[in-house]
Coordinates of C-alpha atoms and ligand atoms in Angstrom, one line a residue:
X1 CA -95.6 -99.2 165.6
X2 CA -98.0 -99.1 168.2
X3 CA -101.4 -100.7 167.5
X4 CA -103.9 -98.9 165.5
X5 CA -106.3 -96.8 167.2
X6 CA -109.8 -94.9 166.3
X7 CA -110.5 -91.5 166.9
X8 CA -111.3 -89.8 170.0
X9 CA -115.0 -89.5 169.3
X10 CA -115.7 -93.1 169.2
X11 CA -114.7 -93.9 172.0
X12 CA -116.3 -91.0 174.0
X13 CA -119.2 -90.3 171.5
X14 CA -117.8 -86.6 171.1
X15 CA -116.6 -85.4 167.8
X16 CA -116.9 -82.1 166.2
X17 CA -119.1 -81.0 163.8
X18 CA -118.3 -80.9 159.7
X19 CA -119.6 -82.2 156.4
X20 CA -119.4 -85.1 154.5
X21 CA -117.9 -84.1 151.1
X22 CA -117.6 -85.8 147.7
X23 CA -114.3 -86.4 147.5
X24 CA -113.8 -86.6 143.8
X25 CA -109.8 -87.7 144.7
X26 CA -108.7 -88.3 140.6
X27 CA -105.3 -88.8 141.4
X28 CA -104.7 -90.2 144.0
X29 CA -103.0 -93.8 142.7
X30 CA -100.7 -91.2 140.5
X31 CA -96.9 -90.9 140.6
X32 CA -96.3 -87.1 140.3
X33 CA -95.0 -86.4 136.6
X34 CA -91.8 -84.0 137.1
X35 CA -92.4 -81.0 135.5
X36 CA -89.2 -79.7 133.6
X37 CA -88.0 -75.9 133.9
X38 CA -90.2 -73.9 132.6
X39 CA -89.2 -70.5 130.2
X40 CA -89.2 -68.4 133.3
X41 CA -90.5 -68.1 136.8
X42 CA -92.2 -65.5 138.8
X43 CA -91.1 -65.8 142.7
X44 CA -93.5 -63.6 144.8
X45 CA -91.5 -62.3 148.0
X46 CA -94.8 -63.3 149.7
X47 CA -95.5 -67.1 149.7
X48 CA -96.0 -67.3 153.7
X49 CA -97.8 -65.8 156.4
X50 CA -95.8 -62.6 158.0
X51 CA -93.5 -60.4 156.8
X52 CA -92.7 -60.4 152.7
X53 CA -89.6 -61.5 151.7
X54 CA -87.0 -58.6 150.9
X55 CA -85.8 -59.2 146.9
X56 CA -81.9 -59.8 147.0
X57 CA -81.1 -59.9 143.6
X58 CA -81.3 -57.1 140.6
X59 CA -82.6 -57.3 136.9
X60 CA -79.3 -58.2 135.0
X61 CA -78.0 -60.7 137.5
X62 CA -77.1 -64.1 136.5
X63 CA -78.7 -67.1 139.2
X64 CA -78.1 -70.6 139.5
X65 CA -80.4 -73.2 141.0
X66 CA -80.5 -72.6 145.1
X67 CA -79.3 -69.1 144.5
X68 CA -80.7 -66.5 147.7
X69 CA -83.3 -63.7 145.6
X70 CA -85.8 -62.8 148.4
X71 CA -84.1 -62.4 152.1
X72 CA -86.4 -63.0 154.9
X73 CA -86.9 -60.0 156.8
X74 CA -86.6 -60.6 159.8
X75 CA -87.9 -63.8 161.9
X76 CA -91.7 -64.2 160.6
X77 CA -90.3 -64.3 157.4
X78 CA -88.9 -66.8 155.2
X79 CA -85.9 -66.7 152.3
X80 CA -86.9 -67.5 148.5
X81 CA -84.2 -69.1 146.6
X82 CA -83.9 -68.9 142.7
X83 CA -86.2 -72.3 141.4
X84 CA -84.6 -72.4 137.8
X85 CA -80.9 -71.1 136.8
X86 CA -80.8 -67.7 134.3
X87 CA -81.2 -64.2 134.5
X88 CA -83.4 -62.0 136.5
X89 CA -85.1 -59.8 133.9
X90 CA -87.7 -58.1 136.4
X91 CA -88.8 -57.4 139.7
X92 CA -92.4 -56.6 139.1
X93 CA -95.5 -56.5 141.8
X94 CA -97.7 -59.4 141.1
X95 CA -101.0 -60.1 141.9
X96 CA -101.8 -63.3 144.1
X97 CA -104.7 -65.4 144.3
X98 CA -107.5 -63.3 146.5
X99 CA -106.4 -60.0 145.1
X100 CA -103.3 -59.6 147.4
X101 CA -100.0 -58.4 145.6
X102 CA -96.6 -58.8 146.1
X103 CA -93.0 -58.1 145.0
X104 CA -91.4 -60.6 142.9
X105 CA -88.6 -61.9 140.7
X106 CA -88.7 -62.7 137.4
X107 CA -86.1 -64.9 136.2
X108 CA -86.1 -66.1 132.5
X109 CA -84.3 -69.6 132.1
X110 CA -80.9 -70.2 130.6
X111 CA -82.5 -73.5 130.1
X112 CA -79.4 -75.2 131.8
X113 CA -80.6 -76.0 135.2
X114 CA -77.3 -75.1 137.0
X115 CA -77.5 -75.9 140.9
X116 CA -75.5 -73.3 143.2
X117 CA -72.2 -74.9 143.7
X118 CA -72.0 -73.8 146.8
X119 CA -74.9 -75.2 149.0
X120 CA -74.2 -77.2 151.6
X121 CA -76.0 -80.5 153.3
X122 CA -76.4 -78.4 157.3
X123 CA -74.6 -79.2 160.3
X124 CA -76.7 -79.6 163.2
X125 CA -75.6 -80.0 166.8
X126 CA -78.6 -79.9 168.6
X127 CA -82.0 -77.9 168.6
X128 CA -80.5 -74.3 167.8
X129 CA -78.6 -75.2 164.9
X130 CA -81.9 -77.1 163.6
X131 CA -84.1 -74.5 163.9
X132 CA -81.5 -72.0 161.9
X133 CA -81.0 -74.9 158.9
X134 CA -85.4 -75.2 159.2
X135 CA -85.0 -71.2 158.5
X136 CA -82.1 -71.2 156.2
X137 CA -84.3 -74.1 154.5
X138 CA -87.1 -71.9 153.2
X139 CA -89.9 -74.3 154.0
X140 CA -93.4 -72.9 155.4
X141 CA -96.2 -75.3 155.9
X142 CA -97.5 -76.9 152.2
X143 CA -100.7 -78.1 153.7
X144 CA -101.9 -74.7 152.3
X145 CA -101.2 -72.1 155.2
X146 CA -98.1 -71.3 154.8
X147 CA -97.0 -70.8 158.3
X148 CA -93.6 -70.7 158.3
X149 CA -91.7 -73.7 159.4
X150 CA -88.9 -72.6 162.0
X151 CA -90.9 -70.6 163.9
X152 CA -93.5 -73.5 164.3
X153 CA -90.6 -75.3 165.5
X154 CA -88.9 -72.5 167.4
X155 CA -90.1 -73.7 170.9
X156 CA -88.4 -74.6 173.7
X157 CA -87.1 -78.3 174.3
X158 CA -89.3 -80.3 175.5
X159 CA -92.3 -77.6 175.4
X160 CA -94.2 -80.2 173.4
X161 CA -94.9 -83.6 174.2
X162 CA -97.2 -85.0 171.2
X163 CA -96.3 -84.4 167.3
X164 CA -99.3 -84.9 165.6
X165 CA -98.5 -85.9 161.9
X166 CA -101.2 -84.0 159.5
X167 CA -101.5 -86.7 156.7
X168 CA -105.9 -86.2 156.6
X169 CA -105.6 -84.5 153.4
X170 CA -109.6 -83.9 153.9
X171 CA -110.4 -81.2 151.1
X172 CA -111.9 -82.9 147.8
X173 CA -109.6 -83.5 144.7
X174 CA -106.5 -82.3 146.2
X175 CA -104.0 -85.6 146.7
X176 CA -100.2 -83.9 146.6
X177 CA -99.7 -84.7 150.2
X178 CA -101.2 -88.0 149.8
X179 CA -98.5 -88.3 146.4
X180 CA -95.3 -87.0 148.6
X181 CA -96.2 -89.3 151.1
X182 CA -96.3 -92.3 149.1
X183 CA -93.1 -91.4 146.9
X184 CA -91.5 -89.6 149.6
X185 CA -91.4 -91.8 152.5
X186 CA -87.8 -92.2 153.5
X187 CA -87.3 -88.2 153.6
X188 CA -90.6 -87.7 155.1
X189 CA -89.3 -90.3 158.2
X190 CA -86.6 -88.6 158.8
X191 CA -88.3 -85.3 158.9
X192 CA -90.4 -86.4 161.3
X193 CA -87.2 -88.1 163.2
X194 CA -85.5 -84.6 163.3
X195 CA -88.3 -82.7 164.5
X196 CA -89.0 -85.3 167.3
X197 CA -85.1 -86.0 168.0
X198 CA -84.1 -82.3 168.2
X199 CA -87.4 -80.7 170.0
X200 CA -87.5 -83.4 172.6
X201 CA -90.5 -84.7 172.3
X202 CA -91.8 -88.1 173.6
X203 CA -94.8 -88.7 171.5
X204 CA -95.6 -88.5 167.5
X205 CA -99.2 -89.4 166.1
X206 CA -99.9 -89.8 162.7
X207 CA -103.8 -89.0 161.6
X208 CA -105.3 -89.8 158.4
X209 CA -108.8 -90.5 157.3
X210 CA -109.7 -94.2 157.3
X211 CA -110.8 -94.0 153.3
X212 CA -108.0 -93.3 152.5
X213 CA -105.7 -96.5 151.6
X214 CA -103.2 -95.1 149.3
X215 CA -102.4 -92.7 152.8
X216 CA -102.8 -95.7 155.0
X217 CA -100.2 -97.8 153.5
X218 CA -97.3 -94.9 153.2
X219 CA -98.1 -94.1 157.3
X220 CA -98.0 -97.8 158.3
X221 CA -94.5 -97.6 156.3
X222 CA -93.3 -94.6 158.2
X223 CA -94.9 -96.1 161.5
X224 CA -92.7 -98.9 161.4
X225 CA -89.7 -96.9 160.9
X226 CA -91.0 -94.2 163.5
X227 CA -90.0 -95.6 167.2
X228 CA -93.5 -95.9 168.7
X229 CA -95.5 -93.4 166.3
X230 CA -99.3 -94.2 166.3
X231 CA -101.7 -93.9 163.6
X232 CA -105.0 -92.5 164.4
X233 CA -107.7 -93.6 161.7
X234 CA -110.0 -91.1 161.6
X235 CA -113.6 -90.4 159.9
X236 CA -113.8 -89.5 156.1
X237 CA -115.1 -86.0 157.1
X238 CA -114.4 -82.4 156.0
X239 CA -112.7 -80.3 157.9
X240 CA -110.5 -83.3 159.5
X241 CA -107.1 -81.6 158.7
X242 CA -107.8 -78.3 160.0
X243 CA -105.4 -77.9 163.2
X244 CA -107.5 -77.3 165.9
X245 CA -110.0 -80.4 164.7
X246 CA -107.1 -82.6 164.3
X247 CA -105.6 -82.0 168.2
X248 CA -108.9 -82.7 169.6
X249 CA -109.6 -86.1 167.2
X250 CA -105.9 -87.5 167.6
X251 CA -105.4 -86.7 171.1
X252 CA -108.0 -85.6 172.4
X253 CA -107.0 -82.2 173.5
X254 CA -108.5 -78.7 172.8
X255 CA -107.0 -75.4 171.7
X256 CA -108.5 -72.6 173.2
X257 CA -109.4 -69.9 170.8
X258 CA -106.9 -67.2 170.2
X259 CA -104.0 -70.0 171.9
X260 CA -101.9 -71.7 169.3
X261 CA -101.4 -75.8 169.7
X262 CA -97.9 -75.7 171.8
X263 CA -100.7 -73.9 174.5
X264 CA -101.6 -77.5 174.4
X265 CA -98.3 -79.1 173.9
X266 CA -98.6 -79.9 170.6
X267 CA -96.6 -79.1 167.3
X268 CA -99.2 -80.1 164.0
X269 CA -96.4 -80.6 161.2
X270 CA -98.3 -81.4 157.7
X271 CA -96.8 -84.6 156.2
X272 CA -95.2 -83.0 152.9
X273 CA -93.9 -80.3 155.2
X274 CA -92.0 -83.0 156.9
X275 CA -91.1 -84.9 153.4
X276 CA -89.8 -81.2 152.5
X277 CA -87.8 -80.9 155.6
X278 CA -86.2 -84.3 154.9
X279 CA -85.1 -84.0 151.6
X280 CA -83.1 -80.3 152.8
X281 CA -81.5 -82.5 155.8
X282 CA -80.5 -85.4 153.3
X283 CA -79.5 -82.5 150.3
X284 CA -78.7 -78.9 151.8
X285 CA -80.8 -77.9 148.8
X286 CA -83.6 -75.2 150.0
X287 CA -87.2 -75.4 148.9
X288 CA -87.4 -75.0 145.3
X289 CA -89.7 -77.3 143.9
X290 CA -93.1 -78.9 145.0
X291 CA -96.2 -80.9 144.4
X292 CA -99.2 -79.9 143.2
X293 CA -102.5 -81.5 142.1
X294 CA -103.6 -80.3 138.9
X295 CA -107.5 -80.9 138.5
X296 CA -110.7 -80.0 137.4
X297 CA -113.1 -80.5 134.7
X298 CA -111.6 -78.0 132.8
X299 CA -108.0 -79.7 132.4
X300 CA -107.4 -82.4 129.7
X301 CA -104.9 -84.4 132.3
X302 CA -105.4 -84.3 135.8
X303 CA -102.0 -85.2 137.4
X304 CA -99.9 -84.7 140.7
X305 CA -97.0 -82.3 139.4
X306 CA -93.5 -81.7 140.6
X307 CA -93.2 -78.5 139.8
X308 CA -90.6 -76.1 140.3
X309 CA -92.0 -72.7 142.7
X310 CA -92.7 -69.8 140.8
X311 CA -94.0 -71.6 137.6
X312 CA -96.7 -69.8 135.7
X313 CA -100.2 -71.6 135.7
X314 CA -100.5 -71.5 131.9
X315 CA -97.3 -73.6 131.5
X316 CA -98.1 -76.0 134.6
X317 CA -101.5 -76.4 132.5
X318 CA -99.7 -76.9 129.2
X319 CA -97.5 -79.6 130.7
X320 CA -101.3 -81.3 131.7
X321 CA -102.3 -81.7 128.0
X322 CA -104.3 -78.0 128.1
X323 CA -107.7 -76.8 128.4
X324 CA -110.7 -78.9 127.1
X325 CA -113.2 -75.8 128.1
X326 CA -112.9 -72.6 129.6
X327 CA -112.8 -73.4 133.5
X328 CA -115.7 -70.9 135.1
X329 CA -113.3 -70.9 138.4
X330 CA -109.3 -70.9 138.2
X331 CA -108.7 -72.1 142.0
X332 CA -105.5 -72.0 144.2
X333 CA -106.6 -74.9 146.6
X334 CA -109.3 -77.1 147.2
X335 CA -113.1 -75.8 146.3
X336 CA -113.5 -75.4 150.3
X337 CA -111.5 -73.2 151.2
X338 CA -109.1 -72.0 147.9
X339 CA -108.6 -68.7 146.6
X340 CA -109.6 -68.0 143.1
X341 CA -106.9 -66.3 140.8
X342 CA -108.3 -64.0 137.9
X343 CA -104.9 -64.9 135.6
X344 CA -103.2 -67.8 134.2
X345 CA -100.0 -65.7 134.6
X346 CA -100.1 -66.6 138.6
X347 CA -97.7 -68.2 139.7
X348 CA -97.6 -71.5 141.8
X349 CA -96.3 -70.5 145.3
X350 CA -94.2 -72.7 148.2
X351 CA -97.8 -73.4 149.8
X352 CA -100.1 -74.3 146.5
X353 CA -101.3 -77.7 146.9
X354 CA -103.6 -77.9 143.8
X355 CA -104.9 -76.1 141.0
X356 CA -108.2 -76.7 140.1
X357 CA -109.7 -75.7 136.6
X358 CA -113.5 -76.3 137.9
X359 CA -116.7 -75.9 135.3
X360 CA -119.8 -74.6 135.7
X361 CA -121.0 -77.7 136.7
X362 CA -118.3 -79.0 139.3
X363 CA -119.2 -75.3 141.1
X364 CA -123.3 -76.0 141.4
X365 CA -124.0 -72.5 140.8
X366 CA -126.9 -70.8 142.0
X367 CA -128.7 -67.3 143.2
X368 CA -128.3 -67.1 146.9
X369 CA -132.1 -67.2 148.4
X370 CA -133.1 -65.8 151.7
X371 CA -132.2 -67.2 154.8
X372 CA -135.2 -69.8 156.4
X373 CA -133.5 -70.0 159.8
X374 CA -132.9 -73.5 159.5
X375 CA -130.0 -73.5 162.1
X376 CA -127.7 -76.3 159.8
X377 CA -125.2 -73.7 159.4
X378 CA -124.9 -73.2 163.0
X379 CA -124.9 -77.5 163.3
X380 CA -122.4 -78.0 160.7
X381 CA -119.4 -75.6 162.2
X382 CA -116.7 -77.2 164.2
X383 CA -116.6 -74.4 166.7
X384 CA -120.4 -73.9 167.2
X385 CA -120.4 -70.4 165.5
X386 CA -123.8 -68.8 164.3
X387 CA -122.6 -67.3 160.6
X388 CA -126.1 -66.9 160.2
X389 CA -126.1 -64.3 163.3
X390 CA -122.9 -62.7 162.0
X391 CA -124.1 -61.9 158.8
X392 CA -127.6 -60.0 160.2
X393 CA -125.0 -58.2 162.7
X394 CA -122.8 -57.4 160.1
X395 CA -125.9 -55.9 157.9
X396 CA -126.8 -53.6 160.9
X397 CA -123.2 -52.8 161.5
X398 CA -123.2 -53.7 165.2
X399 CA -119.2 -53.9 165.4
X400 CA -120.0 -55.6 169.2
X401 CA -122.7 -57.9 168.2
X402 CA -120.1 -59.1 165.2
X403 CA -117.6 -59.7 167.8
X404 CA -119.7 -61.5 170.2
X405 CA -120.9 -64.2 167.9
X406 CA -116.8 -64.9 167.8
X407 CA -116.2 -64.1 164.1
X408 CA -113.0 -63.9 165.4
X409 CA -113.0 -67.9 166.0
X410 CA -114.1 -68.7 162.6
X411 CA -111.6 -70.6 160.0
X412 CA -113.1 -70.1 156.8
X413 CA -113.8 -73.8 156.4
X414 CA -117.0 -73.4 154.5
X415 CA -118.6 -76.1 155.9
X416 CA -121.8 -73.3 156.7
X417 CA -121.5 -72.2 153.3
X418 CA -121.8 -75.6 152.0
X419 CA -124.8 -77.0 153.8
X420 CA -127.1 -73.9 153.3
X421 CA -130.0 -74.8 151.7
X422 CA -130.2 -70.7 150.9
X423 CA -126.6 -70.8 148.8
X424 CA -125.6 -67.7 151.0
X425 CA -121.7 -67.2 150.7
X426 CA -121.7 -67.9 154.6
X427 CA -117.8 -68.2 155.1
X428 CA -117.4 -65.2 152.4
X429 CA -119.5 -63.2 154.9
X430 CA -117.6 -63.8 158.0
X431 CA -113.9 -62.6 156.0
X432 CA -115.9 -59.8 155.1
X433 CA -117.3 -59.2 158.8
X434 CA -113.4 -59.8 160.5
X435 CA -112.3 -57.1 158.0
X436 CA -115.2 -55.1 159.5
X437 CA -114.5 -55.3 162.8
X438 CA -110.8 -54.9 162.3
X439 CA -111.5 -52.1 160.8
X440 CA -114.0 -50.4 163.6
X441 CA -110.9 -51.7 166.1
X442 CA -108.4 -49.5 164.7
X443 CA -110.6 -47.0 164.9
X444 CA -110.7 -46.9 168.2
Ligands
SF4_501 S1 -116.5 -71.0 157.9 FE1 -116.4 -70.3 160.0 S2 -118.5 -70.2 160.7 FE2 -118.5 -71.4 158.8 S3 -118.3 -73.5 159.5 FE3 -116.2 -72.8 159.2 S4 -115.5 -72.1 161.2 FE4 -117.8 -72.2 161.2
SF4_502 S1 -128.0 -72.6 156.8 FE1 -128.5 -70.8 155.5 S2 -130.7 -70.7 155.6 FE2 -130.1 -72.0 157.3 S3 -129.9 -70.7 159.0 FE3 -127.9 -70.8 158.1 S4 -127.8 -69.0 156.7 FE4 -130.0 -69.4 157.2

């Protein structure tokens, strides 16, 4: 392990903007519980970014544990294997959190949790057979985007020459990557082993926030198994984990907008990402199971859950002791940037971190005021964007005014939204304003 170093910005005075956020971290000191097989599951062909699954299975058939039900088609795309054993008994369109839908598959348990006899711990030779077991796999990125995972790696040897380690789980209450890291170390080493062994590269930094000593203690363990990895302690500050904010505080290098990080030699791999990747090296068995945080004043038991993919919310919520009140927000993620879901039938996907059942009172509800042209939006975004400005363009409909405040270059953080001393649904604006311009793009 190399020796411990501080973020870029204090040693050259430059860091990028953000908020300080309560971080209301319940569980963070937890063990996840292991959530047994639930009744049924609902797989949505959808649980990455690109193109939807393709369902491979029909209502009648019988599926075992690791059994193929959504094929990925084609390469921006990723396979869904059967989560619990029994019988498909629908392929209905669901509804996903943010009003999306998608296929799925229903499969109702035989309550026997029968693993497919036939899957197999992969062979790999070298970086082409590694990238087809990371796609065989099923695994997208579980810090929440869902990117999926071989085509993150699909780069050419050597292309990168820093793997930067995303363990600054930055977003308040949500601790699953914090919980995989801890109970997951040995897989989550040799993820990170494989990644660095079979894409060739030199360099691996791990970056965490410094408050966080339940994190610290599960890097400095991979560290010393790591050959030369670094930690990089960085500020307790929101939005640390986001890609682009990580690059430039670990190693100080900046993605240009509309470039992805290999532009800049870098691969960002999220820490339970590479716990996942791990445990399918070590087993052969594809992603079927994950942890999420369950929290929120509105749950009786706030816990880190093993769950299996596909389980409904209700029964992930039954298996935390219930409802104490009726939650005013049902969110997939953390109250940053989650996505609210309008049913307890939704089911957990590969990329849901937490669930959070939050109460009138953990939201801080109130009417949106006018703007007073305070500028702390404008201070508080990471990439220097005026949402304030986007949102008067977007009012007049001025499609090239929209565009040159570089809605395009916006993330959704929230941080604008958080510090306005208006309460005007600042992020919420700019999705809308993107879907605008889009829109007036298309139409030539
Ligand atoms: S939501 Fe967009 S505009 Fe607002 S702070 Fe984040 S990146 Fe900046
Ligand atoms: S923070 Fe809110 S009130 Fe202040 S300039 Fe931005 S939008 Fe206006």
């Amino acid at each position: 392990m190399r020796q411990l170093h501080h973020d870029i910005y204090r040693a050259s005075g430059k860091r990028l903007a953000g908020v300080g956020v309560p971080k209301r971290k319940n569980t963070d000191a937890v063990t996840p519980y292991k959530m047994p097989s639930p009744g049924e599951v609902i797989l949505p062909m959808s649980m990455h970014i690109g193109k939807p699954a393709l369902p491979a299975v029909k209502v009648g058939d019988s599926v075992c544990m690791g059994a193929l039900v959504g094929e990925a088609d084609g390469t921006m795309s990723s396979p869904v294997y059967a989560s619990i054993s029994g019988m498909v008994t629908e392929i209905p369109v669901v509804t996903l959190p943010g009003g999306r839908t998608s296929a799925a598959v229903r499969i109702t348990s035989d309550g026997e949790e029968r693993p497919c006899a036939s899957l197999e711990i992969p062979y790999i030779t070298g970086r082409d057979s590694f990238i087809k077991a990371v796609e065989k796999s099923g695994i997208v990125g579980l810090g929440g985007a869902g990117f999926p995972t071989h085509v993150k790696l699909d780069v050419e040897f050597s292309s990168a020459d820093v793997l930067v380690v995303n363990c600054a789980e930055c977003e308040p209450y949500i601790t699953s990557d914090t919980c995989t890291a801890v109970n997951c170390t040995d897989e989550a080493v040799l993820g990170i082993m494989s990644v660095l062994e079979y894409l060739g590269i030199p360099r691996v930094v791990i970056g965490l926030e410094e408050g966080n000593v339940h994190m610290l203690m599960a890097a400095q363990k991979i560290a010393k198994e790591v050959p030369n990895a670094e930690l990089s302690l960085l500020r307790d500050y929101y939005p640390q984990g986001a890609e682009r904010v990580l690059i430039y505080h670990t190693v100080g290098r900046v993605v240009k907008m509309g470039q992805l990080p290999i532009h800049a030699g870098v691969i960002v791999v999220n820490i339970s990402t590479a716990a996942e990747l791990g445990r399918y090296l070590k087993t052969g068995v594809p992603m079927l199971t994950r942890c999420v945080t369950v929290d929120g004043g509105a749950v009786r038991e706030r816990r880190n859950v093993t769950v299996p993919v596909g389980t409904k919310v209700r029964d992930l919520i039954n298996f935390c002791g219930g409802l104490c009140e009726r939650p005013k927000v049902l969110l997939f993620g953390g109250p940053m940037m989650g996505v609210e879901a309008d049913s307890f039938e939704t089911p957990v996907s590969k990329n849901t971190n937490a669930i959070l059942t939050l109460t009138a009172e953990e939201m801080n509800l109130s009417a949106p005021s006018n703007c007073i042209r305070c500028g702390s939006c404008l201070a508080a975004c990471p990439y220097s964007i005026d949402p304030a400005a986007i949102g008067r363009a977007l009012k007049r409909k001025n499609a090239e005014s929209v565009s040159a405040h570089r809605v395009d270059a916006c993330m959704e953080c929230g941080c604008c939204s958080y510090v306005c001393p208006a309460k005007l649904p600042l992020a919420e604006n700019n999705r809308r304003a993107k879907i605008f311009l889009k829109e007036v793009r298309n139409n030539g």
